Coordinates of C-alpha atoms and ligand atoms in Angstrom, one line a residue:
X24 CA 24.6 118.1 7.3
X25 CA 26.6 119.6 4.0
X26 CA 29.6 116.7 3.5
X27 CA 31.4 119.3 2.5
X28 CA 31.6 121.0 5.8
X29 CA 33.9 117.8 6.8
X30 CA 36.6 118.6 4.9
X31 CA 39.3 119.0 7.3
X32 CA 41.1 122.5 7.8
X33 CA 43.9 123.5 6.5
X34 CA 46.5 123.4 9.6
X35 CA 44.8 120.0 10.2
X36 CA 45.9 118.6 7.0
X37 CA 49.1 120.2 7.2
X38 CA 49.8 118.2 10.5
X39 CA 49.5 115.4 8.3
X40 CA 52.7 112.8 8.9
X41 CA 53.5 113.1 5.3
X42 CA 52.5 116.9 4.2
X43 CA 54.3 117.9 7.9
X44 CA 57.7 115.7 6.4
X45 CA 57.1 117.4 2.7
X46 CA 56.8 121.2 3.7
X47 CA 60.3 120.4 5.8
X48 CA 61.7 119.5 2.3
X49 CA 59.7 120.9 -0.4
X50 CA 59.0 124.2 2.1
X51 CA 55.8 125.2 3.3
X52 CA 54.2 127.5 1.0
X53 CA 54.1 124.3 -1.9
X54 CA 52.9 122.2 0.7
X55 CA 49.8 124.5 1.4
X56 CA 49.4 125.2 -2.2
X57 CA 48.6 121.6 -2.7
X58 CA 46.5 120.8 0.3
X59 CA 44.4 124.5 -0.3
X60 CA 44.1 122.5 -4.1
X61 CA 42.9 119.3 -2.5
X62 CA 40.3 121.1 -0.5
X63 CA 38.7 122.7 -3.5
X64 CA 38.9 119.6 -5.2
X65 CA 37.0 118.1 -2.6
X66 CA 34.4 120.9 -2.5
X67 CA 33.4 120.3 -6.3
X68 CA 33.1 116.5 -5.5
X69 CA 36.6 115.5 -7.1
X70 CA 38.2 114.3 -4.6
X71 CA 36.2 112.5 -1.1
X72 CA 36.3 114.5 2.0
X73 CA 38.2 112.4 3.7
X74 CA 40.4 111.7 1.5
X75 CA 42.0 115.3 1.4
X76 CA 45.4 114.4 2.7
X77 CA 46.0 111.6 0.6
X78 CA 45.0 113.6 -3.0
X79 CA 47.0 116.6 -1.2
X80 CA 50.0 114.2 -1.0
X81 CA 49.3 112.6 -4.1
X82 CA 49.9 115.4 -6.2
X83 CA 53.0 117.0 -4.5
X84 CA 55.6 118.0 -6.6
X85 CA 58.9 115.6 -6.4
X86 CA 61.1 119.3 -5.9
X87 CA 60.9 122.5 -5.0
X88 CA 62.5 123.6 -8.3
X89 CA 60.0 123.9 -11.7
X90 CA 62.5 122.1 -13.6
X91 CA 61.1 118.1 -14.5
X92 CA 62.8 115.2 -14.8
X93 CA 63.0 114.4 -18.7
X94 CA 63.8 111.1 -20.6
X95 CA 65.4 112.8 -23.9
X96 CA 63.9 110.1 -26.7
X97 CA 64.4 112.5 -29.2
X98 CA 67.2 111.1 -30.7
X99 CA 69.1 114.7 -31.1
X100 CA 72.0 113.8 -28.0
X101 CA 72.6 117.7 -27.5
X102 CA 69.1 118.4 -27.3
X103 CA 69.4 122.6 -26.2
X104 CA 65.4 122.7 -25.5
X105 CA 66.6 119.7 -22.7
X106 CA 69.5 121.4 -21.4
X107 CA 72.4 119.7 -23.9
X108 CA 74.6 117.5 -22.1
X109 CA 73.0 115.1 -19.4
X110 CA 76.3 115.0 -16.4
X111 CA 77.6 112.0 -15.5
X112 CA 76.9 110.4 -12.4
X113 CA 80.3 111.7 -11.0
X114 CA 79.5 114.6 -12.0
X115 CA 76.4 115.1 -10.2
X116 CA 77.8 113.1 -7.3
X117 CA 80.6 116.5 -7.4
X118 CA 78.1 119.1 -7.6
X119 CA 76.0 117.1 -4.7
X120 CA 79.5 117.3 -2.6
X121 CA 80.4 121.3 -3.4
X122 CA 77.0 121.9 -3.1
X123 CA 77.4 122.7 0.3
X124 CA 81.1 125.2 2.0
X125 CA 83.7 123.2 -0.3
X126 CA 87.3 124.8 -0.8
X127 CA 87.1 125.9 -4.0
X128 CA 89.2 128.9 -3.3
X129 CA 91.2 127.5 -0.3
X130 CA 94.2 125.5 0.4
X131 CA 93.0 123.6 3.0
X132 CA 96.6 122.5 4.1
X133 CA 97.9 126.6 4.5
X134 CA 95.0 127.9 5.5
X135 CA 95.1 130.6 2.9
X136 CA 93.3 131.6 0.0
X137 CA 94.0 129.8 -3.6
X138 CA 93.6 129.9 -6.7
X139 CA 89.6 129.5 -8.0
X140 CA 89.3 126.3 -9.4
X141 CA 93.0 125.2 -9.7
X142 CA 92.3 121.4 -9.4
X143 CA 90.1 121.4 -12.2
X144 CA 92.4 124.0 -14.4
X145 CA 95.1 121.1 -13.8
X146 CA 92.7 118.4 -15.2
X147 CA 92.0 120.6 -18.5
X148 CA 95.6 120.6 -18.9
X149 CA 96.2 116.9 -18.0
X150 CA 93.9 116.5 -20.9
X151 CA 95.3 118.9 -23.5
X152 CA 98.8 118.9 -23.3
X153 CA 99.2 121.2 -26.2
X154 CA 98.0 124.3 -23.9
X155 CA 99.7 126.3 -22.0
X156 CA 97.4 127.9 -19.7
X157 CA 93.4 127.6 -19.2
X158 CA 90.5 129.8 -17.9
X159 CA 86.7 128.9 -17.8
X160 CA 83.5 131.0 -18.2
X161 CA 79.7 130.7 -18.5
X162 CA 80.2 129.6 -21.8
X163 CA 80.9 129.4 -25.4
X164 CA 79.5 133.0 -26.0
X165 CA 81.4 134.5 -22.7
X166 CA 84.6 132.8 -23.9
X167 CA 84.3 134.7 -27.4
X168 CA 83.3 138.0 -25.5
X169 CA 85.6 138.1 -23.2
X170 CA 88.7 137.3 -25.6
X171 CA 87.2 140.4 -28.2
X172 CA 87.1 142.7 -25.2
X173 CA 90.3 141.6 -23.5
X174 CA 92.0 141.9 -26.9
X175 CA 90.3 143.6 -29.7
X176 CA 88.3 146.1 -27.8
X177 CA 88.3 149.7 -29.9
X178 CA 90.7 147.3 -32.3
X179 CA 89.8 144.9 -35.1
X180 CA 89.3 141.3 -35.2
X181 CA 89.7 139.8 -38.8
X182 CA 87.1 137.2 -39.2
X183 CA 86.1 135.3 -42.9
X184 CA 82.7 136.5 -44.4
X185 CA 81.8 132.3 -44.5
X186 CA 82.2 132.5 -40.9
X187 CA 79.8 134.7 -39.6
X188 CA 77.3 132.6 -37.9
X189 CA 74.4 132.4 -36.1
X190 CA 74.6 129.9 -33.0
X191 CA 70.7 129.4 -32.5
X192 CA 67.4 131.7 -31.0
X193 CA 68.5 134.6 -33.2
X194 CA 72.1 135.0 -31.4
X195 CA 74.5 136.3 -34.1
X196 CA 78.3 135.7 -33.2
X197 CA 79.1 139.0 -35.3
X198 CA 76.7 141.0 -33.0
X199 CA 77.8 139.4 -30.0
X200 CA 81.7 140.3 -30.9
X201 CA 80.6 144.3 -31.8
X202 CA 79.1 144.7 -29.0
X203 CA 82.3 144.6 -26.4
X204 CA 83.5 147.5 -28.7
X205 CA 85.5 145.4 -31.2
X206 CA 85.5 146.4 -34.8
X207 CA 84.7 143.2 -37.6
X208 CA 87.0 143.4 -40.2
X209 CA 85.2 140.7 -42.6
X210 CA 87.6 139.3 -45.5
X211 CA 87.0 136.9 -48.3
X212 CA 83.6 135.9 -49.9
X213 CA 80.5 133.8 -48.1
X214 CA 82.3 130.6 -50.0
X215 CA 86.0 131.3 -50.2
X216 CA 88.5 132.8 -48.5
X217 CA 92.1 132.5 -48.2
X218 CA 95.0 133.3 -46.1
X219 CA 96.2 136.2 -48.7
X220 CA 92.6 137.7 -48.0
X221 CA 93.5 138.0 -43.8
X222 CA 97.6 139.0 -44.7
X223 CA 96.0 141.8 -46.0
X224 CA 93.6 143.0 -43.9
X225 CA 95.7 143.1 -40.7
X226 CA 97.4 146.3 -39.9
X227 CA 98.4 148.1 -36.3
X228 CA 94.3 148.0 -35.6
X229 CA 94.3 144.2 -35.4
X230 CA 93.4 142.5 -32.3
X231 CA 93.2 139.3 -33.2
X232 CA 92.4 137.0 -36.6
X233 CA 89.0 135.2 -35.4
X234 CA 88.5 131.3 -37.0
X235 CA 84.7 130.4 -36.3
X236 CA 83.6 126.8 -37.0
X237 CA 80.5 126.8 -38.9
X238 CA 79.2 124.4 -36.4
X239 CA 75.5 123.9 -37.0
X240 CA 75.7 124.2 -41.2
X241 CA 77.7 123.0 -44.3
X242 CA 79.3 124.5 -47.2
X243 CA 80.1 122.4 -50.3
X244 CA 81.0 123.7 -53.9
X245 CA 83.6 126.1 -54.9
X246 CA 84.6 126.6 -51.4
X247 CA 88.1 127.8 -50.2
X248 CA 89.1 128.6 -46.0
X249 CA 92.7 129.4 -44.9
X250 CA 93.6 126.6 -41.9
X251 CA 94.6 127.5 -39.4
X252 CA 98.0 126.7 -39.8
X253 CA 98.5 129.4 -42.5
X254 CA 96.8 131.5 -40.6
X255 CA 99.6 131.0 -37.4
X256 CA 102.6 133.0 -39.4
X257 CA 101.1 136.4 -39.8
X258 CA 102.3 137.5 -36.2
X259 CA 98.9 139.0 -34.5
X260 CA 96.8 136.0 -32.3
X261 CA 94.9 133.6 -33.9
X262 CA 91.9 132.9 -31.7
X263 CA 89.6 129.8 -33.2
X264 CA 86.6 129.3 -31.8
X265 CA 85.5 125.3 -32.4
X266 CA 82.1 125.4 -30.4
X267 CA 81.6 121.7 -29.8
X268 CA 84.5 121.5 -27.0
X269 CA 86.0 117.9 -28.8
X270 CA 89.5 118.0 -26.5
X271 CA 90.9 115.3 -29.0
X272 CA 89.9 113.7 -32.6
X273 CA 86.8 111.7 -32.5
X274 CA 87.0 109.1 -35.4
X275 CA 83.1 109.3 -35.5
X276 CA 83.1 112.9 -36.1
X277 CA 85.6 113.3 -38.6
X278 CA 84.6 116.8 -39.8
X279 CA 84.4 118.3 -36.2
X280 CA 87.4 120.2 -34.8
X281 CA 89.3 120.0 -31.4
X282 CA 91.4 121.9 -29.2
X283 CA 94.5 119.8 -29.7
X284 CA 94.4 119.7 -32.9
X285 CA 94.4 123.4 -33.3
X286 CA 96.5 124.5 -31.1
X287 CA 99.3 121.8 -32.2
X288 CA 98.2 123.9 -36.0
X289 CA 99.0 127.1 -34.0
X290 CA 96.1 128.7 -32.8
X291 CA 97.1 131.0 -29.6
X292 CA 93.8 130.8 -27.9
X293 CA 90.8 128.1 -28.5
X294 CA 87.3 128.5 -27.4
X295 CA 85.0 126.0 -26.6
X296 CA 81.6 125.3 -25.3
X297 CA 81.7 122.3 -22.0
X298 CA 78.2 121.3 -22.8
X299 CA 78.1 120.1 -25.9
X300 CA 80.0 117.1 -27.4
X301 CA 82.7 117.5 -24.0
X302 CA 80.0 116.1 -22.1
X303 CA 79.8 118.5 -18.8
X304 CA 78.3 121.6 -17.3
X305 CA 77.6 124.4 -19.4
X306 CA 80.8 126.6 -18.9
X307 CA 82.9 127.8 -22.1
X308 CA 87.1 127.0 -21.9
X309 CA 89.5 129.0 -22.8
X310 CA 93.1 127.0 -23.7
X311 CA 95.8 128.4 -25.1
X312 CA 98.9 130.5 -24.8
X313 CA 99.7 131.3 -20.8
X314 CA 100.5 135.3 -21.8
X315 CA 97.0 135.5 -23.4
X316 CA 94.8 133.1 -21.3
X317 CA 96.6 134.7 -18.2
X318 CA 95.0 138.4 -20.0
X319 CA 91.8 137.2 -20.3
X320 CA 91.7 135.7 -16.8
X321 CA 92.9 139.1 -15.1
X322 CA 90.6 141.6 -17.1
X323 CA 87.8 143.1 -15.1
X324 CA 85.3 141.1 -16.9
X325 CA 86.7 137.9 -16.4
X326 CA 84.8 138.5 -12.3
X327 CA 81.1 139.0 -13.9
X328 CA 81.7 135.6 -16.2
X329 CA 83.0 133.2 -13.6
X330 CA 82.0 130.0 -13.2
X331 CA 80.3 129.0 -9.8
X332 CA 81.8 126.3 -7.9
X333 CA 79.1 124.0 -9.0
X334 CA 80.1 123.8 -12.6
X335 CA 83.8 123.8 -11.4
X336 CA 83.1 120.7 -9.7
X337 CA 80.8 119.6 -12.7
X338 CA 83.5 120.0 -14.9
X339 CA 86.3 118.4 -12.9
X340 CA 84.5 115.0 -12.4
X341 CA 83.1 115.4 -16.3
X342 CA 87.5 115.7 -16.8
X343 CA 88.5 112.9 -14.7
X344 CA 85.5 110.5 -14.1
X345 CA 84.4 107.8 -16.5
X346 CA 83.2 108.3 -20.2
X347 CA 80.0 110.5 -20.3
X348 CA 76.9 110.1 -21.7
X349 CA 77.1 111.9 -24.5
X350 CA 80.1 109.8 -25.1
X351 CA 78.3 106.6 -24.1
X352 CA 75.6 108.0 -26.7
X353 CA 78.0 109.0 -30.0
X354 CA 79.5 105.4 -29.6
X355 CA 76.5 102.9 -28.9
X356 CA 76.9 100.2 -31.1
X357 CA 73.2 99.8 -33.4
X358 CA 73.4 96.2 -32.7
X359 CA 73.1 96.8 -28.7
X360 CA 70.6 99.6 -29.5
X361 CA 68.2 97.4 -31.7
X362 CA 68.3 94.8 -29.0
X363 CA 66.7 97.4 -26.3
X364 CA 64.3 98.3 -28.9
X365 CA 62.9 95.2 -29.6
X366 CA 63.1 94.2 -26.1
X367 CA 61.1 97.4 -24.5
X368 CA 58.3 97.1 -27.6
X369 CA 57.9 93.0 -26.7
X370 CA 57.7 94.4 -22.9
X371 CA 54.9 97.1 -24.1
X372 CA 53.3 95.8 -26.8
X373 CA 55.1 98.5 -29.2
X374 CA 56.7 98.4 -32.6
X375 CA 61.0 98.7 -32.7
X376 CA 62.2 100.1 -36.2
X377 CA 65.0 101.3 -37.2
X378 CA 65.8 105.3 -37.5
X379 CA 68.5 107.9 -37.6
X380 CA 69.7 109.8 -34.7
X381 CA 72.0 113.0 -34.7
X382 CA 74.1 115.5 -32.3
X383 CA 72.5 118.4 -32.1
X384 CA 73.2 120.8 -29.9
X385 CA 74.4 123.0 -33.0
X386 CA 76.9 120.2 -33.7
X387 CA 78.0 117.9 -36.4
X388 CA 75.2 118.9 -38.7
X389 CA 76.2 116.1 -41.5
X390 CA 76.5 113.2 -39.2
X391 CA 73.8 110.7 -39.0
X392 CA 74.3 108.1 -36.6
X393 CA 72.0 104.7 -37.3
X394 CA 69.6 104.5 -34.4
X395 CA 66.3 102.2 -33.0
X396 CA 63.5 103.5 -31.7
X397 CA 60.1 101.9 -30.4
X398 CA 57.0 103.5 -32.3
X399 CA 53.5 104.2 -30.8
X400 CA 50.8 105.9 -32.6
X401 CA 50.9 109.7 -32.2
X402 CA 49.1 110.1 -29.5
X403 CA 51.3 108.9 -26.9
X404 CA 53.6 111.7 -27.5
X405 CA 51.6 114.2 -25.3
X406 CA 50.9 111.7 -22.6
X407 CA 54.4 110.7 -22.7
X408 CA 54.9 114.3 -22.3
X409 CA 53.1 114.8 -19.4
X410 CA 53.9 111.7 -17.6
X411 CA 56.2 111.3 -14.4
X412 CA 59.6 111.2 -15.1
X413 CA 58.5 113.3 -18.6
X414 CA 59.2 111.5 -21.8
X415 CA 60.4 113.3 -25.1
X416 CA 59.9 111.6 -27.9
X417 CA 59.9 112.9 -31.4
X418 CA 56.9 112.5 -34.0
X419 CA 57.8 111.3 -37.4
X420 CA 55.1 110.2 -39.9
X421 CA 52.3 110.0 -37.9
X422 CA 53.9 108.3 -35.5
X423 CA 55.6 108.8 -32.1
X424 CA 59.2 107.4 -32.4
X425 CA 61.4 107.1 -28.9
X426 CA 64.9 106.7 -30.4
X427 CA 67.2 104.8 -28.0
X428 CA 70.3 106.5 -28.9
X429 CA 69.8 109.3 -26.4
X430 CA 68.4 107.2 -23.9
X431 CA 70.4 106.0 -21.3
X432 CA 70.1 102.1 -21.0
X433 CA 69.5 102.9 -17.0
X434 CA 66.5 104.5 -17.9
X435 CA 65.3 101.7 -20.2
X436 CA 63.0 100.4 -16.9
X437 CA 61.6 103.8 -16.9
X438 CA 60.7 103.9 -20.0
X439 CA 58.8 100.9 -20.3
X440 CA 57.0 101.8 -17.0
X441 CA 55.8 105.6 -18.9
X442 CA 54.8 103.7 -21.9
X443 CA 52.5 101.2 -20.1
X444 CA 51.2 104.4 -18.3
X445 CA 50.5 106.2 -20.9
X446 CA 48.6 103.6 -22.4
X447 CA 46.7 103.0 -19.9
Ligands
PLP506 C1 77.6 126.6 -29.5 C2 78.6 127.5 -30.2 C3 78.8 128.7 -29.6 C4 78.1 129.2 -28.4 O1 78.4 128.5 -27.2 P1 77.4 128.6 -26.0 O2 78.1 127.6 -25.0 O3 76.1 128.1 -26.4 O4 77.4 130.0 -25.5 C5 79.7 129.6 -30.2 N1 80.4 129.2 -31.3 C6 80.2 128.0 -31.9 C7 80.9 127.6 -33.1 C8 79.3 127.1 -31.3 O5 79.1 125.9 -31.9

């Protein structure tokens, strides 16, 4: 008789303890995917007949979601390709809990309907003093959109000509401000501008005077910007957009701006991304002036850029909860990162050497931060890559560096596990 006609049918393997258990939490259709896989696997002499079930179960995925679980190695902290900023585990334990009917719009002691998001509107303000009122959106871009259409739409916003930037994947902040019907009003030169070029430009048309900070490049030379502080006196809003979402001065990032800073300079409304150098859920905050935020919170298009209660949650515990990642990351000391280095490349057999790490993200683009890596030859990239979790390194002269910066020192296990499996 043909072995092949005792490979087991399909509602036979899916009776299967463990495939019946997976297709209750993966769902059914993955679960048949993988056994119908096994069978033809089994029919070209991969895999023994009787052994169906256990390749089928073998090669179940770990969710029912595409998205992978990735050890970022790279050494960029806000890597965008990865998602930017890995939450905190109170964070994810919050988005776990409002996950399922959570009363993010309730006051559970009334009965009655409440503000969206009011407990963790409170904690942005706990944590910037200096604004008045707050509102959050999808993010950075939203934030910018819906402040040029709330307040500059058919109008003029009066924005530097060394500010016109582009954020990353061909998204222009001028286009993105022109289309919600604004006008630019560019001023100045691509290197200097100064705040006689914006007292000049602003008229009855003005909406606002936009500040954008060149986040992801630098200018040196013969350069010249108007601070924002000069920019406070010439009586229409000041919006300043600082894209990395820094709350408060970081004395590791000198050069990168913050919401309290600027709004203690005078800026009516600051814009921010919450997944970048802030450490939380992608979202963008609005903080500012109660009038103006309160104006950008009640226009129409404030509905189709809310956040969902799982970034409200996200962001709440990012607020409150312990220092994040990211944080953890920017501050390592190179000592304690050195010391993992050399102790996962005795573990595996690997090389630790020293190397530079950075932001990223489209932040802080003149900051290197003194990192250690482990280095394998090229090749383990891809099989890092494809492993289980997934491992991005980064591949720098020939060879295939995992810098320990953005790496978690949970994960150091892990890592040391996908290493000896990849070399294997
Ligand atoms: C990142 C960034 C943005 C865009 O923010 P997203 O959250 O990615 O939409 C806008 N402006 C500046 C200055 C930025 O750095």
């Amino acid at each position: 008789m043909d072995e092949r006609r005792r490979i087991a049918r399909t509602d036979v393997l899916l009776a299967d303890p463990r495939l019946a258990e997976a297709a209750g939490r993966l769902g059914r259709d993955l679960v048949k995917a993988a056994v119908v896989d096994a069978q033809r696997r089994a029919r070209a002499g991969e895999v023994p007949v009787d052994a169906v079930a256990d390749a089928a179960a073998a090669a179940l995925p770990e969710s029912a979601s595409g998205l992978r679980e990735v050890v970022n190695a790279t050494g960029v902290l806000l890597h965008t390709n990865l998602g930017r900023a890995p939450l905190s585990p109170a964070a994810r334990d919050a988005v776990l809990l409002a996950s399922g009917a959570t009363d993010v719009e309730l006051d559970l002691a009334t009965g009655a309907r409440a503000r969206r998001g009011r407990s963790m509107l409170a904690a942005l303000l706990e944590r910037v003093p200096a604004a008045g009122a707050a509102h959050v959106v999808n993010n950075g871009a939203a934030a910018l959109v819906l402040a040029a259409t709330a307040l500059a739409a058919g109008r003029e916003i009066v924005v530097s000509r060394g500010e016109m930037v582009e954020i990353g994947d061909g998204f222009r902040l001028p286009d993105l401000l022109v289309s919600t019907g604004a006008r630019l009003r560019e001023v100045g030169t691509t290197n200097r501008t100064s705040p006689g070029d914006y007292a000049a430009a602003i008229g009855p048309d003005t909406g606002f005077v936009l500040k954008v900070h060149p986040s992801n490049f630098r200018m040196t030379g013969f350069t010249r910007e108007a601070s924002v502080a000069e920019l406070s006196g010439l009586g229409v809003p000041v919006v300043v957009d600082i894209g990395s979402g820094l709350l408060a001065p970081d004395p590791v990032l000198p050069g990168e701006p913050d919401a309290a800073t600027r709004l203690a300079a005078g800026a009516d409304l600051v814009t921010a991304s919450g997944d970048k150098l802030l450490g939380g859920p992608q979202c963008g905050l609005i903080l500012g002036r109660a009038p103006l935020v309160e104006r950008l919170a009640r226009h129409p298009l404030a509905r189709a850029l809310r956040v969902d209660k799982l970034t409200i949650a996200a962001l709440e515990a990012t607020l409150r909860g312990p220092r994040t990642p990211t944080a953890e990351a920017l501050h390592a000391d190179v000592r304690t990162l050195r010391a993992r280095a050399e102790r996962i490349a005795a573990e595996t057999g690997a090389e630790a050497v020293r190397c530079d790490a950075a932001v990223g993200g489209g932040g802080a683009p003149g900051v290197v931060l003194p990192s250690a890596a482990v280095a394998l030859p090229e090749p383990y990239a891809e099989r890092l890559r494809l492993g289980a979790p997934a491992v991005m390194g980064r591949v720098e002269d020939g060879r295939c560096l995992l810098d320990l910066r953005s790496v978690p020192p949970e994960s150091d296990g892990a890592l040391i596990e996908a290493i000896r499996a990849a070399g294997s």
